[in-house]
Amino acid sequence: MIELEDVKAWYGASQALFGVTFRVKPGELVALVGVNGAGKTTIVRVISGLVRSSGQIRLDGRDITATPAHQRFRQGDIAVVLEGRGMLPELTVIENIVIGLDGRHKDRLDEVLELFPVLRARHSERVSNLSGGEQQMVALARAIVRRPRLLILDEPSLGLAPLVVNEVYATLEKLRAQFDMTILLIEQNIAMSRKVADRLYLVRSGRIARELDATDVNALESLSQSALGIDGNR
Ligand SMILES: Nc1ncnc2c1ncn2[C@@H]1O[C@H](COP(=O)(O)OP(=O)(O)O)[C@@H](O)[C@H]1O
Ligand SMILES: [Mg+2]
């Protein structure tokens, strides 16, 4: 589905990625985990075409490394839910979800609201009046309504209360079952991501430090305590 090979990336003269190689196969849910500043969001930006990079990025075997950002999304192959969410706060829930959506696909709205009963109840509310968790669901709904084949989520649990995090993750499970979506999940929260991920990669200092087996709980526990340097239950 998506493959990165020896990807390096720079912000001006400062290098942020030092040769990142990994792949996500069709139908997989793969998590990239790592501390703040490890390079996770830069990997998302590189896939989106927003950061200068070298190496190769392939989507379904096609080299998209030189494809401009807007073209990568035009066919709706990829959807990204960014850290910080990027909502239009003065617009309503529905308006935010369907913004830029092809009129033919408005029927998909019902399907998406089915996944998020909270949003159905508050569909004509301005997004600025929603809680952080509800806003995250709007961001997710906006991505899902486009039916991307690859959905990328950058720290969907950041700043959310534990109950809301559970809800977001439960939605990911439903998505996979219902829409056959391939998901790349970016997380600091190992305890959550290991419950849903088929595979996990540890990102450290702009590199993929290693691939982790999601069932290898012992490795994950020692990682969350030492190598990762954060509390896995955060
Ligand atoms: N817009 C930017 N300009 C310059 N440096 C950046 C920018 N965004 C991130 N960086 C740097 O790139 C490195 C990786 O950051 P980032 O990809 O945001 O990590 P993560 O998402 O894992 O927290 C860090 O050293 C960070 O300071
Ligand atoms: Mg980040």
PDB file of N, CA and C in Angstrom, residues 116-166:
ATOM      1  N   PHE A 116     -20.560   7.819  14.522  1.00  0.00           N
ATOM      2  CA  PHE A 116     -20.346   8.806  15.590  1.00  0.00           C
ATOM      3  C   PHE A 116     -21.678   9.375  16.079  1.00  0.00           C
ATOM      4  N   PRO A 117     -22.392   8.623  16.900  1.00  0.00           N
ATOM      5  CA  PRO A 117     -23.696   9.096  17.387  1.00  0.00           C
ATOM      6  C   PRO A 117     -23.616  10.473  18.055  1.00  0.00           C
ATOM      7  N   VAL A 118     -22.491  10.755  18.711  1.00  0.00           N
ATOM      8  CA  VAL A 118     -22.319  12.050  19.371  1.00  0.00           C
ATOM      9  C   VAL A 118     -22.414  13.178  18.342  1.00  0.00           C
ATOM     10  N   LEU A 119     -21.857  12.964  17.193  1.00  0.00           N
ATOM     11  CA  LEU A 119     -21.861  14.000  16.161  1.00  0.00           C
ATOM     12  C   LEU A 119     -23.240  14.150  15.531  1.00  0.00           C
ATOM     13  N   ARG A 120     -23.947  13.038  15.430  1.00  0.00           N
ATOM     14  CA  ARG A 120     -25.308  13.112  14.894  1.00  0.00           C
ATOM     15  C   ARG A 120     -26.160  14.019  15.781  1.00  0.00           C
ATOM     16  N   ALA A 121     -25.984  13.833  17.079  1.00  0.00           N
ATOM     17  CA  ALA A 121     -26.761  14.621  18.032  1.00  0.00           C
ATOM     18  C   ALA A 121     -26.402  16.115  17.949  1.00  0.00           C
ATOM     19  N   ARG A 122     -25.181  16.417  17.594  1.00  0.00           N
ATOM     20  CA  ARG A 122     -24.740  17.818  17.609  1.00  0.00           C
ATOM     21  C   ARG A 122     -24.408  18.325  16.210  1.00  0.00           C
ATOM     22  N   HIS A 123     -25.068  17.781  15.197  1.00  0.00           N
ATOM     23  CA  HIS A 123     -24.635  18.036  13.817  1.00  0.00           C
ATOM     24  C   HIS A 123     -24.684  19.489  13.390  1.00  0.00           C
ATOM     25  N   SER A 124     -25.589  20.315  13.965  1.00  0.00           N
ATOM     26  CA  SER A 124     -25.638  21.709  13.507  1.00  0.00           C
ATOM     27  C   SER A 124     -24.988  22.674  14.506  1.00  0.00           C
ATOM     28  N   GLU A 125     -24.262  22.110  15.446  1.00  0.00           N
ATOM     29  CA  GLU A 125     -23.503  22.913  16.416  1.00  0.00           C
ATOM     30  C   GLU A 125     -22.223  23.428  15.762  1.00  0.00           C
ATOM     31  N   ARG A 126     -21.824  24.643  16.126  1.00  0.00           N
ATOM     32  CA  ARG A 126     -20.522  25.113  15.674  1.00  0.00           C
ATOM     33  C   ARG A 126     -19.425  24.280  16.318  1.00  0.00           C
ATOM     34  N   VAL A 127     -18.396  23.999  15.551  1.00  0.00           N
ATOM     35  CA  VAL A 127     -17.311  23.164  16.057  1.00  0.00           C
ATOM     36  C   VAL A 127     -16.610  23.804  17.263  1.00  0.00           C
ATOM     37  N   SER A 128     -16.598  25.155  17.291  1.00  0.00           N
ATOM     38  CA  SER A 128     -15.950  25.838  18.421  1.00  0.00           C
ATOM     39  C   SER A 128     -16.640  25.545  19.752  1.00  0.00           C
ATOM     40  N   ASN A 129     -17.904  25.078  19.687  1.00  0.00           N
ATOM     41  CA  ASN A 129     -18.627  24.752  20.925  1.00  0.00           C
ATOM     42  C   ASN A 129     -18.451  23.307  21.369  1.00  0.00           C
ATOM     43  N   LEU A 130     -17.662  22.538  20.619  1.00  0.00           N
ATOM     44  CA  LEU A 130     -17.494  21.118  20.960  1.00  0.00           C
ATOM     45  C   LEU A 130     -16.294  20.908  21.882  1.00  0.00           C
ATOM     46  N   SER A 131     -16.313  19.801  22.579  1.00  0.00           N
ATOM     47  CA  SER A 131     -15.167  19.416  23.407  1.00  0.00           C
ATOM     48  C   SER A 131     -14.033  18.939  22.504  1.00  0.00           C
ATOM     49  N   GLY A 132     -12.834  18.814  23.078  1.00  0.00           N
ATOM     50  CA  GLY A 132     -11.682  18.334  22.321  1.00  0.00           C
ATOM     51  C   GLY A 132     -11.937  16.969  21.698  1.00  0.00           C
ATOM     52  N   GLY A 133     -12.574  16.096  22.466  1.00  0.00           N
ATOM     53  CA  GLY A 133     -12.858  14.753  21.968  1.00  0.00           C
ATOM     54  C   GLY A 133     -13.833  14.770  20.809  1.00  0.00           C
ATOM     55  N   GLU A 134     -14.852  15.613  20.924  1.00  0.00           N
ATOM     56  CA  GLU A 134     -15.833  15.721  19.836  1.00  0.00           C
ATOM     57  C   GLU A 134     -15.180  16.298  18.581  1.00  0.00           C
ATOM     58  N   GLN A 135     -14.290  17.269  18.783  1.00  0.00           N
ATOM     59  CA  GLN A 135     -13.598  17.860  17.634  1.00  0.00           C
ATOM     60  C   GLN A 135     -12.719  16.823  16.937  1.00  0.00           C
ATOM     61  N   GLN A 136     -12.103  15.969  17.737  1.00  0.00           N
ATOM     62  CA  GLN A 136     -11.285  14.913  17.143  1.00  0.00           C
ATOM     63  C   GLN A 136     -12.163  13.983  16.304  1.00  0.00           C
ATOM     64  N   MET A 137     -13.374  13.731  16.789  1.00  0.00           N
ATOM     65  CA  MET A 137     -14.288  12.874  16.024  1.00  0.00           C
ATOM     66  C   MET A 137     -14.723  13.540  14.731  1.00  0.00           C
ATOM     67  N   VAL A 138     -14.904  14.866  14.758  1.00  0.00           N
ATOM     68  CA  VAL A 138     -15.234  15.578  13.519  1.00  0.00           C
ATOM     69  C   VAL A 138     -14.085  15.425  12.522  1.00  0.00           C
ATOM     70  N   ALA A 139     -12.860  15.568  13.028  1.00  0.00           N
ATOM     71  CA  ALA A 139     -11.685  15.445  12.156  1.00  0.00           C
ATOM     72  C   ALA A 139     -11.625  14.043  11.537  1.00  0.00           C
ATOM     73  N   LEU A 140     -11.905  13.053  12.352  1.00  0.00           N
ATOM     74  CA  LEU A 140     -11.926  11.661  11.864  1.00  0.00           C
ATOM     75  C   LEU A 140     -13.039  11.471  10.834  1.00  0.00           C
ATOM     76  N   ALA A 141     -14.224  11.980  11.172  1.00  0.00           N
ATOM     77  CA  ALA A 141     -15.384  11.831  10.280  1.00  0.00           C
ATOM     78  C   ALA A 141     -15.101  12.487   8.934  1.00  0.00           C
ATOM     79  N   ARG A 142     -14.454  13.654   8.965  1.00  0.00           N
ATOM     80  CA  ARG A 142     -14.139  14.374   7.734  1.00  0.00           C
ATOM     81  C   ARG A 142     -13.205  13.553   6.835  1.00  0.00           C
ATOM     82  N   ALA A 143     -12.282  12.857   7.472  1.00  0.00           N
ATOM     83  CA  ALA A 143     -11.365  12.011   6.698  1.00  0.00           C
ATOM     84  C   ALA A 143     -12.089  10.769   6.169  1.00  0.00           C
ATOM     85  N   ILE A 144     -12.902  10.157   7.012  1.00  0.00           N
ATOM     86  CA  ILE A 144     -13.547   8.886   6.660  1.00  0.00           C
ATOM     87  C   ILE A 144     -14.565   9.044   5.540  1.00  0.00           C
ATOM     88  N   VAL A 145     -15.261  10.191   5.533  1.00  0.00           N
ATOM     89  CA  VAL A 145     -16.325  10.402   4.546  1.00  0.00           C
ATOM     90  C   VAL A 145     -15.747  10.397   3.129  1.00  0.00           C
ATOM     91  N   ARG A 146     -14.467  10.646   3.011  1.00  0.00           N
ATOM     92  CA  ARG A 146     -13.789  10.602   1.709  1.00  0.00           C
ATOM     93  C   ARG A 146     -13.402   9.186   1.307  1.00  0.00           C
ATOM     94  N   ARG A 147     -13.619   8.227   2.220  1.00  0.00           N
ATOM     95  CA  ARG A 147     -13.275   6.831   1.928  1.00  0.00           C
ATOM     96  C   ARG A 147     -11.875   6.667   1.382  1.00  0.00           C
ATOM     97  N   PRO A 148     -10.896   7.182   2.083  1.00  0.00           N
ATOM     98  CA  PRO A 148      -9.535   6.983   1.603  1.00  0.00           C
ATOM     99  C   PRO A 148      -9.196   5.507   1.721  1.00  0.00           C
ATOM    100  N   ARG A 149      -8.293   5.060   0.874  1.00  0.00           N
ATOM    101  CA  ARG A 149      -7.854   3.686   1.053  1.00  0.00           C
ATOM    102  C   ARG A 149      -6.803   3.631   2.154  1.00  0.00           C
ATOM    103  N   LEU A 150      -6.078   4.748   2.295  1.00  0.00           N
ATOM    104  CA  LEU A 150      -5.094   4.846   3.381  1.00  0.00           C
ATOM    105  C   LEU A 150      -5.457   6.025   4.279  1.00  0.00           C
ATOM    106  N   LEU A 151      -5.702   5.719   5.550  1.00  0.00           N
ATOM    107  CA  LEU A 151      -6.026   6.760   6.529  1.00  0.00           C
ATOM    108  C   LEU A 151      -4.836   6.920   7.470  1.00  0.00           C
ATOM    109  N   ILE A 152      -4.347   8.160   7.588  1.00  0.00           N
ATOM    110  CA  ILE A 152      -3.209   8.426   8.462  1.00  0.00           C
ATOM    111  C   ILE A 152      -3.667   9.315   9.617  1.00  0.00           C
ATOM    112  N   LEU A 153      -3.415   8.869  10.833  1.00  0.00           N
ATOM    113  CA  LEU A 153      -3.849   9.610  12.020  1.00  0.00           C
ATOM    114  C   LEU A 153      -2.632  10.004  12.840  1.00  0.00           C
ATOM    115  N   ASP A 154      -2.436  11.312  13.019  1.00  0.00           N
ATOM    116  CA  ASP A 154      -1.291  11.779  13.792  1.00  0.00           C
ATOM    117  C   ASP A 154      -1.726  12.083  15.228  1.00  0.00           C
ATOM    118  N   GLU A 155      -1.374  11.230  16.136  1.00  0.00           N
ATOM    119  CA  GLU A 155      -1.675  11.354  17.562  1.00  0.00           C
ATOM    120  C   GLU A 155      -3.139  11.691  17.860  1.00  0.00           C
ATOM    121  N   PRO A 156      -4.033  10.777  17.478  1.00  0.00           N
ATOM    122  CA  PRO A 156      -5.460  11.043  17.690  1.00  0.00           C
ATOM    123  C   PRO A 156      -5.861  11.105  19.161  1.00  0.00           C
ATOM    124  N   SER A 157      -5.017  10.610  20.044  1.00  0.00           N
ATOM    125  CA  SER A 157      -5.414  10.620  21.459  1.00  0.00           C
ATOM    126  C   SER A 157      -4.799  11.786  22.229  1.00  0.00           C
ATOM    127  N   LEU A 158      -4.013  12.601  21.521  1.00  0.00           N
ATOM    128  CA  LEU A 158      -3.316  13.706  22.186  1.00  0.00           C
ATOM    129  C   LEU A 158      -4.289  14.651  22.893  1.00  0.00           C
ATOM    130  N   GLY A 159      -4.089  14.818  24.188  1.00  0.00           N
ATOM    131  CA  GLY A 159      -4.871  15.775  24.953  1.00  0.00           C
ATOM    132  C   GLY A 159      -6.302  15.356  25.253  1.00  0.00           C
ATOM    133  N   LEU A 160      -6.649  14.100  24.945  1.00  0.00           N
ATOM    134  CA  LEU A 160      -8.025  13.676  25.198  1.00  0.00           C
ATOM    135  C   LEU A 160      -8.134  12.893  26.504  1.00  0.00           C
ATOM    136  N   ALA A 161      -9.305  12.976  27.127  1.00  0.00           N
ATOM    137  CA  ALA A 161      -9.558  12.199  28.343  1.00  0.00           C
ATOM    138  C   ALA A 161      -9.581  10.709  28.000  1.00  0.00           C
ATOM    139  N   PRO A 162      -9.159   9.852  28.930  1.00  0.00           N
ATOM    140  CA  PRO A 162      -9.069   8.407  28.655  1.00  0.00           C
ATOM    141  C   PRO A 162     -10.340   7.787  28.066  1.00  0.00           C
ATOM    142  N   LEU A 163     -11.497   8.202  28.561  1.00  0.00           N
ATOM    143  CA  LEU A 163     -12.743   7.635  28.035  1.00  0.00           C
ATOM    144  C   LEU A 163     -12.940   7.973  26.568  1.00  0.00           C
ATOM    145  N   VAL A 164     -12.567   9.202  26.225  1.00  0.00           N
ATOM    146  CA  VAL A 164     -12.712   9.657  24.843  1.00  0.00           C
ATOM    147  C   VAL A 164     -11.709   8.937  23.951  1.00  0.00           C
ATOM    148  N   VAL A 165     -10.509   8.720  24.482  1.00  0.00           N
ATOM    149  CA  VAL A 165      -9.496   7.967  23.737  1.00  0.00           C
ATOM    150  C   VAL A 165     -10.040   6.582  23.409  1.00  0.00           C
ATOM    151  N   ASN A 166     -10.660   5.951  24.382  1.00  0.00           N
ATOM    152  CA  ASN A 166     -11.257   4.628  24.144  1.00  0.00           C
ATOM    153  C   ASN A 166     -12.269   4.666  23.014  1.00  0.00           C
TER     154      ASN A 166
END
